[in-house]
Coordinates of C-alpha atoms and ligand atoms in Angstrom, one line a residue:
X1 CA -19.9 11.9 -25.0
X2 CA -21.2 8.6 -23.6
X3 CA -21.3 6.7 -21.3
X4 CA -21.9 9.4 -18.7
X5 CA -22.7 9.8 -15.1
X6 CA -25.2 12.6 -14.6
X7 CA -24.9 14.3 -11.3
X8 CA -27.8 16.5 -10.2
X9 CA -26.3 19.1 -7.8
X10 CA -29.5 20.4 -6.6
X11 CA -30.9 16.9 -5.8
X12 CA -27.8 16.0 -3.9
X13 CA -27.9 19.3 -2.0
X14 CA -31.5 18.7 -1.0
X15 CA -30.7 15.1 -0.2
X16 CA -28.1 16.4 2.3
X17 CA -30.9 18.6 3.7
X18 CA -33.2 15.8 4.1
X19 CA -30.6 13.5 5.9
X20 CA -29.6 16.4 8.1
X21 CA -33.2 16.7 9.1
X22 CA -33.3 13.1 10.3
X23 CA -29.7 12.7 11.6
X24 CA -29.2 16.2 13.1
X25 CA -32.5 17.8 13.9
X26 CA -34.3 14.7 15.0
X27 CA -31.4 12.4 15.8
X28 CA -29.4 15.0 17.7
X29 CA -26.2 13.9 15.9
X30 CA -23.6 15.8 14.1
X31 CA -23.0 14.6 10.4
X32 CA -20.3 13.3 8.4
X33 CA -20.8 13.2 4.6
X34 CA -18.7 10.5 3.0
X35 CA -17.2 11.3 -0.3
X36 CA -15.6 8.0 -1.4
X37 CA -18.3 6.5 -3.7
X38 CA -17.9 9.5 -6.1
X39 CA -14.0 9.3 -5.7
X40 CA -14.1 12.7 -3.9
X41 CA -15.5 14.5 -7.1
X42 CA -14.2 18.0 -6.9
X43 CA -17.6 19.7 -7.8
X44 CA -19.5 17.5 -5.3
X45 CA -17.0 18.1 -2.6
X46 CA -17.3 21.9 -3.2
X47 CA -21.0 21.6 -2.6
X48 CA -20.6 19.5 0.5
X49 CA -17.9 21.6 2.0
X50 CA -20.1 24.8 1.5
X51 CA -23.3 23.1 2.8
X52 CA -24.2 24.8 6.2
X53 CA -25.4 21.5 7.8
X54 CA -22.4 19.4 7.1
X55 CA -19.9 19.0 9.9
X56 CA -17.2 16.7 8.5
X57 CA -16.2 15.4 5.1
X58 CA -15.0 11.8 5.3
X59 CA -13.2 9.4 2.9
X60 CA -11.5 6.1 3.2
X61 CA -8.6 7.1 1.0
X62 CA -6.1 9.8 2.1
X63 CA -5.5 10.6 -1.7
X64 CA -9.1 11.7 -1.8
X65 CA -8.9 13.9 1.2
X66 CA -5.8 15.4 -0.1
X67 CA -7.6 16.5 -3.3
X68 CA -10.2 18.5 -1.3
X69 CA -8.5 19.6 1.9
X70 CA -8.5 23.2 0.7
X71 CA -12.3 23.1 0.4
X72 CA -12.7 21.5 3.8
X73 CA -10.6 24.5 5.3
X74 CA -12.5 27.1 3.3
X75 CA -15.8 25.7 4.4
X76 CA -14.8 25.6 8.2
X77 CA -15.3 21.8 8.2
X78 CA -13.0 18.9 9.3
X79 CA -11.6 16.1 7.3
X80 CA -11.9 12.4 8.4
X81 CA -9.9 9.4 7.2
X82 CA -12.4 6.5 8.1
X83 CA -10.1 3.6 6.8
X84 CA -7.5 2.7 9.4
X85 CA -4.2 4.5 8.2
X86 CA -1.6 2.4 6.4
X87 CA 2.0 2.7 7.8
X88 CA 3.0 3.8 4.4
X89 CA 0.8 6.9 4.5
X90 CA 1.2 8.3 8.1
X91 CA 2.7 11.6 7.0
X92 CA -0.1 12.3 4.6
X93 CA -2.7 11.4 7.2
X94 CA -1.3 13.8 9.7
X95 CA -0.9 16.5 7.0
X96 CA -4.3 16.3 5.3
X97 CA -6.8 14.6 7.7
X98 CA -7.9 16.4 10.9
X99 CA -9.2 13.2 12.3
X100 CA -8.5 9.4 11.6
X101 CA -10.2 6.2 12.8
X102 CA -7.8 3.7 14.5
X103 CA -7.6 0.5 16.2
X104 CA -3.9 -0.4 16.2
X105 CA -1.5 1.0 18.9
X106 CA 1.5 0.7 16.7
X107 CA -0.3 2.9 14.1
X108 CA -1.3 5.5 16.7
X109 CA 2.2 5.6 17.9
X110 CA 3.5 6.4 14.4
X111 CA 0.8 9.1 14.2
X112 CA 2.1 10.5 17.5
X113 CA 5.5 10.7 16.2
X114 CA 4.6 12.2 12.8
X115 CA 2.3 14.8 14.5
X116 CA 5.2 15.8 16.8
X117 CA 7.4 16.2 13.7
X118 CA 4.7 18.3 12.1
X119 CA 3.9 20.3 15.2
X120 CA 0.3 19.3 15.1
X121 CA -2.3 17.7 17.2
X122 CA -4.0 14.8 15.4
X123 CA -7.4 13.6 16.4
X124 CA -8.1 9.9 16.8
X125 CA -11.4 8.1 16.9
X126 CA -10.9 4.7 18.5
X127 CA -13.0 2.0 16.6
X128 CA -14.7 -0.8 18.5
X129 CA -16.0 -3.9 16.6
X130 CA -19.5 -4.8 17.8
X131 CA -19.6 -8.1 15.8
X132 CA -19.6 -7.0 12.1
X133 CA -16.0 -8.3 12.2
X134 CA -14.3 -5.5 10.1
X135 CA -12.3 -3.0 11.9
X136 CA -12.1 -2.2 15.6
X137 CA -11.0 -3.6 18.8
X138 CA -13.4 -6.5 19.7
X139 CA -16.1 -5.3 22.2
X140 CA -15.6 -8.2 24.4
X141 CA -12.0 -7.0 25.1
X142 CA -12.9 -4.2 27.3
X143 CA -9.6 -4.1 29.1
X144 CA -7.8 -3.6 25.8
X145 CA -10.1 -0.9 24.8
X146 CA -9.7 0.9 28.1
X147 CA -5.9 0.5 28.1
X148 CA -5.6 1.7 24.6
X149 CA -7.8 4.7 25.2
X150 CA -5.6 5.6 28.3
X151 CA -2.3 5.3 26.3
X152 CA -3.8 7.5 23.4
X153 CA -5.1 10.0 25.8
X154 CA -1.7 10.4 27.3
X155 CA 0.1 11.1 24.0
X156 CA 1.1 14.7 23.7
X157 CA 0.3 15.2 20.0
X158 CA -2.8 13.0 19.8
X159 CA -6.3 14.0 21.0
X160 CA -8.5 11.0 21.8
X161 CA -11.4 12.7 20.0
X162 CA -14.0 9.8 20.3
X163 CA -15.1 6.3 19.7
X164 CA -16.8 4.7 16.8
X165 CA -18.0 1.6 15.2
X166 CA -18.9 0.4 11.8
X167 CA -21.6 -2.2 10.9
X168 CA -23.3 -3.7 7.9
X169 CA -20.2 -3.8 5.8
X170 CA -18.4 -7.3 6.2
X171 CA -20.7 -9.2 8.4
X172 CA -24.0 -7.3 7.3
X173 CA -24.9 -6.9 10.9
X174 CA -27.7 -4.4 11.4
X175 CA -27.3 -1.6 14.0
X176 CA -29.8 -1.8 16.7
X177 CA -30.3 -0.2 20.1
X178 CA -28.7 -3.1 21.8
X179 CA -25.4 -3.4 20.0
X180 CA -24.9 0.4 19.8
X181 CA -25.7 0.5 23.4
X182 CA -22.7 -1.5 24.1
X183 CA -20.4 1.1 22.3
X184 CA -22.1 3.8 24.4
X185 CA -21.4 1.9 27.6
X186 CA -17.7 1.5 26.6
X187 CA -17.5 5.0 25.7
X188 CA -18.9 6.1 29.1
X189 CA -16.3 3.8 30.9
X190 CA -13.6 5.5 29.0
X191 CA -14.9 8.9 30.0
X192 CA -15.1 8.0 33.7
X193 CA -11.7 6.3 33.7
X194 CA -9.9 9.3 32.0
X195 CA -12.0 12.1 33.4
X196 CA -12.8 13.4 29.9
X197 CA -15.8 14.0 27.7
X198 CA -15.4 12.4 24.2
X199 CA -16.4 14.8 21.5
X200 CA -17.7 12.2 19.2
X201 CA -19.4 8.7 19.6
X202 CA -19.9 7.8 16.0
X203 CA -22.7 5.2 15.5
X204 CA -22.2 4.0 12.0
X205 CA -23.1 4.6 8.4
X206 CA -26.3 4.9 6.3
X207 CA -27.5 1.6 8.0
X208 CA -27.9 3.4 11.4
X209 CA -30.2 6.3 10.2
X210 CA -33.3 4.2 10.3
X211 CA -33.0 4.1 14.2
X212 CA -33.8 7.8 14.5
X213 CA -37.3 7.2 13.0
X214 CA -37.9 4.4 15.4
X215 CA -36.6 6.5 18.3
X216 CA -34.1 3.7 19.1
X217 CA -30.8 5.5 18.5
X218 CA -29.0 5.7 21.9
X219 CA -28.7 9.3 23.1
X220 CA -25.0 9.0 23.6
X221 CA -24.6 8.4 19.8
X222 CA -23.4 11.9 18.6
X223 CA -22.4 11.3 15.1
X224 CA -23.5 9.5 11.8
X225 CA -21.5 8.9 8.7
X226 CA -23.5 9.1 5.6
X227 CA -22.6 8.2 2.1
X228 CA -25.4 6.2 0.2
X229 CA -28.1 7.9 2.3
X230 CA -27.5 11.3 0.7
X231 CA -26.4 9.9 -2.8
X232 CA -29.3 7.5 -3.3
X233 CA -31.8 8.3 -0.5
X234 CA -31.6 4.9 1.1
X235 CA -31.3 3.6 4.5
X236 CA -29.1 0.6 4.0
X237 CA -30.3 -1.5 6.8
X238 CA -33.7 -2.3 5.3
X239 CA -33.3 -0.4 1.9
X240 CA -36.2 2.0 2.7
X241 CA -36.4 5.3 1.0
X242 CA -35.6 8.1 3.5
X243 CA -38.2 10.8 3.7
X244 CA -37.5 13.9 1.8
X245 CA -34.8 12.3 -0.4
X246 CA -34.9 11.4 -4.1
X247 CA -33.2 8.3 -5.6
X248 CA -32.4 9.9 -9.0
X249 CA -29.7 12.5 -8.3
X250 CA -27.3 10.2 -10.1
X251 CA -28.2 8.7 -13.4
X252 CA -26.2 6.8 -15.9
X253 CA -26.8 7.4 -19.7
X254 CA -25.3 5.1 -22.4
X255 CA -25.6 4.9 -26.1
X256 CA -27.0 2.1 -28.4
X257 CA -24.4 0.8 -30.9
X258 CA -26.4 -2.2 -32.1
X259 CA -30.2 -3.0 -32.3
X260 CA -31.2 -6.3 -33.8
X261 CA -33.9 -8.9 -33.5
X262 CA -32.2 -12.3 -32.4
X263 CA -33.2 -15.3 -30.3
X264 CA -33.0 -15.0 -26.5
X265 CA -31.1 -18.3 -26.2
X266 CA -27.5 -18.5 -27.4
X267 CA -26.8 -21.3 -30.0
X268 CA -24.0 -23.9 -29.6
X269 CA -22.3 -25.6 -26.6
X270 CA -22.4 -23.4 -23.4
X271 CA -19.1 -22.7 -21.8
X272 CA -18.4 -19.8 -19.6
X273 CA -18.9 -16.2 -20.1
X274 CA -16.3 -13.3 -20.2
X275 CA -15.9 -13.6 -16.4
X276 CA -15.7 -17.3 -16.1
X277 CA -19.3 -17.7 -15.0
X278 CA -21.9 -20.1 -16.2
X279 CA -24.7 -17.9 -17.7
X280 CA -28.3 -18.2 -17.2
X281 CA -30.7 -17.4 -20.0
X282 CA -34.4 -17.1 -20.0
X283 CA -36.2 -18.3 -23.2
X284 CA -38.1 -15.1 -24.4
X285 CA -38.3 -16.2 -28.0
X286 CA -37.0 -13.8 -30.6
X287 CA -36.5 -10.4 -29.1
X288 CA -35.2 -7.0 -29.9
X289 CA -31.8 -6.7 -28.3
X290 CA -30.0 -3.4 -27.8
X291 CA -26.3 -3.3 -27.2
X292 CA -25.0 -0.4 -25.2
X293 CA -21.4 0.9 -25.2
X294 CA -20.9 0.4 -21.6
X295 CA -19.8 -2.7 -19.6
X296 CA -18.6 -4.3 -16.5
X297 CA -15.3 -2.2 -16.6
X298 CA -17.5 0.8 -16.2
X299 CA -20.4 -0.2 -14.1
X300 CA -22.1 -3.0 -12.2
X301 CA -24.8 -4.5 -14.5
X302 CA -26.8 -5.6 -11.5
X303 CA -27.0 -2.0 -10.2
X304 CA -28.3 -0.6 -13.5
X305 CA -32.0 0.0 -13.6
X306 CA -33.5 1.2 -17.0
X307 CA -35.7 4.3 -16.4
X308 CA -37.9 2.9 -19.2
X309 CA -39.6 0.3 -17.0
X310 CA -40.3 -1.9 -20.1
X311 CA -36.6 -2.5 -20.8
X312 CA -34.8 -5.4 -19.1
X313 CA -31.0 -5.8 -18.7
X314 CA -30.0 -9.2 -20.0
X315 CA -26.3 -9.2 -19.2
X316 CA -23.0 -7.6 -19.8
X317 CA -19.4 -8.2 -20.8
X318 CA -16.4 -5.9 -20.2
X319 CA -17.6 -3.3 -22.7
X320 CA -21.1 -4.1 -23.7
X321 CA -24.4 -4.0 -21.9
X322 CA -27.3 -6.0 -23.5
X323 CA -30.9 -5.0 -23.2
X324 CA -34.2 -6.5 -24.1
X325 CA -36.2 -3.5 -25.5
X326 CA -39.0 -5.6 -27.2
X327 CA -41.7 -4.5 -25.0
X328 CA -40.8 -0.8 -24.9
X329 CA -43.2 1.9 -26.2
X330 CA -40.3 3.8 -27.6
X331 CA -38.9 2.8 -31.1
X332 CA -35.2 2.6 -30.2
X333 CA -32.6 3.1 -32.7
X334 CA -28.8 3.0 -33.1
X335 CA -27.5 6.3 -31.7
X336 CA -30.3 6.6 -29.0
X337 CA -29.3 6.7 -25.5
X338 CA -30.8 4.9 -22.4
X339 CA -30.9 6.1 -18.9
X340 CA -30.6 4.2 -15.7
X341 CA -31.0 4.9 -12.1
X342 CA -28.3 3.2 -10.0
X343 CA -27.3 1.1 -7.0
X344 CA -24.2 2.0 -4.9
X345 CA -22.0 -0.6 -6.6
X346 CA -22.9 0.8 -10.1
X347 CA -22.2 4.4 -8.9
X348 CA -18.8 3.3 -7.4
X349 CA -17.7 1.8 -10.7
X350 CA -19.0 4.6 -12.9
X351 CA -17.2 7.2 -10.8
X352 CA -14.0 5.1 -10.8
X353 CA -13.9 4.3 -14.5
X354 CA -11.9 6.8 -16.6
X355 CA -14.0 5.9 -19.5
X356 CA -17.1 7.5 -18.0
X357 CA -17.8 11.2 -18.5
X358 CA -19.4 13.3 -15.9
X359 CA -22.2 15.8 -16.5
X360 CA -23.3 18.1 -13.7
X361 CA -26.8 19.5 -13.9
Ligands
PLP1 C1 -17.9 3.9 3.5 C2 -18.1 4.1 4.9 C3 -19.1 4.7 5.4 C4 -20.2 5.2 4.6 O1 -21.1 4.2 4.2 P1 -22.5 4.5 3.6 O2 -23.2 3.1 3.6 O3 -22.3 4.9 2.2 O4 -23.2 5.5 4.3 C5 -19.1 5.1 6.8 N1 -18.2 4.6 7.6 C6 -17.0 3.9 7.1 C7 -16.1 3.4 8.0 C8 -17.0 3.6 5.8 O5 -15.9 2.9 5.3

């Protein structure tokens, strides 16, 4: 059945080896592998949980962690909730996540109360915002960070496990030695003030891994959280390919339902497209147009790159993707399938759409 997301398990496994070589062997960090982009796919989670170089499985949704917590236990790893817990999910967070990222005292108090009820110690990583302006206590409010750390440390059922930051998400701020050093300095102050050693200083996501190569990752950073890096083989700060990884571990395959020669410019008064946008057309004369049975409900057309390099994506509506196959060497016909390499946004939607099959190779 099509459309399908093709998941190459061996390539994903060796991508994890390759990013572990950078982050762990050379960078001296431990490694969280992030499962959210594939919606915590069970087979992939199984592979990650049994991979000897993975230390933590992390996700932003507790429902995903709940699905694979048995695998995490069996593999001897720990599970991490990376999105700040919602007040409505505190009981599940304590039950299924070993560690959660936090920035709000009221939430941590609720975690303490629930952990006491469940007779557990829940681990907390305190998030610091270094300027990307998503989650975390703002780095300039050092007093607030130190006070929060002290209060958390004093809680009987909460372990202050570490500190962390997230960059290149909302503000697209690139991790550098200077901003990550601010986190490290704050972590050191917390350690001195409380007389403890933090078990984790988490220095970001796939946009931080490039710093290892440049020799600029501060020594104090002891953890990286990697999603896109192992899925697509990218550093996400500058979009470079990471050494030893491949970019085609995940592919999409979709089927042609119409193939006709038509003009490249629509005829009639131009309004807005299916999503209320004013479309842009390039006049290519009469072209061979293939319509595929996949659309914006299943994928992100801008993240779909035909493996046949002589094919161009012209556009998409909810359920249709339109290609120009005029220049291809292949004689496409109705029923043929077309394969694509993918960007992160396309993988995310393909994995999320219930209309997309998954094939594991
Ligand atoms: C999604 C996410 C990650 C992983 O990001 P990648 O760019 O895929 O490596 C890491 N940390 C947090 C907090 C996240 O939300």
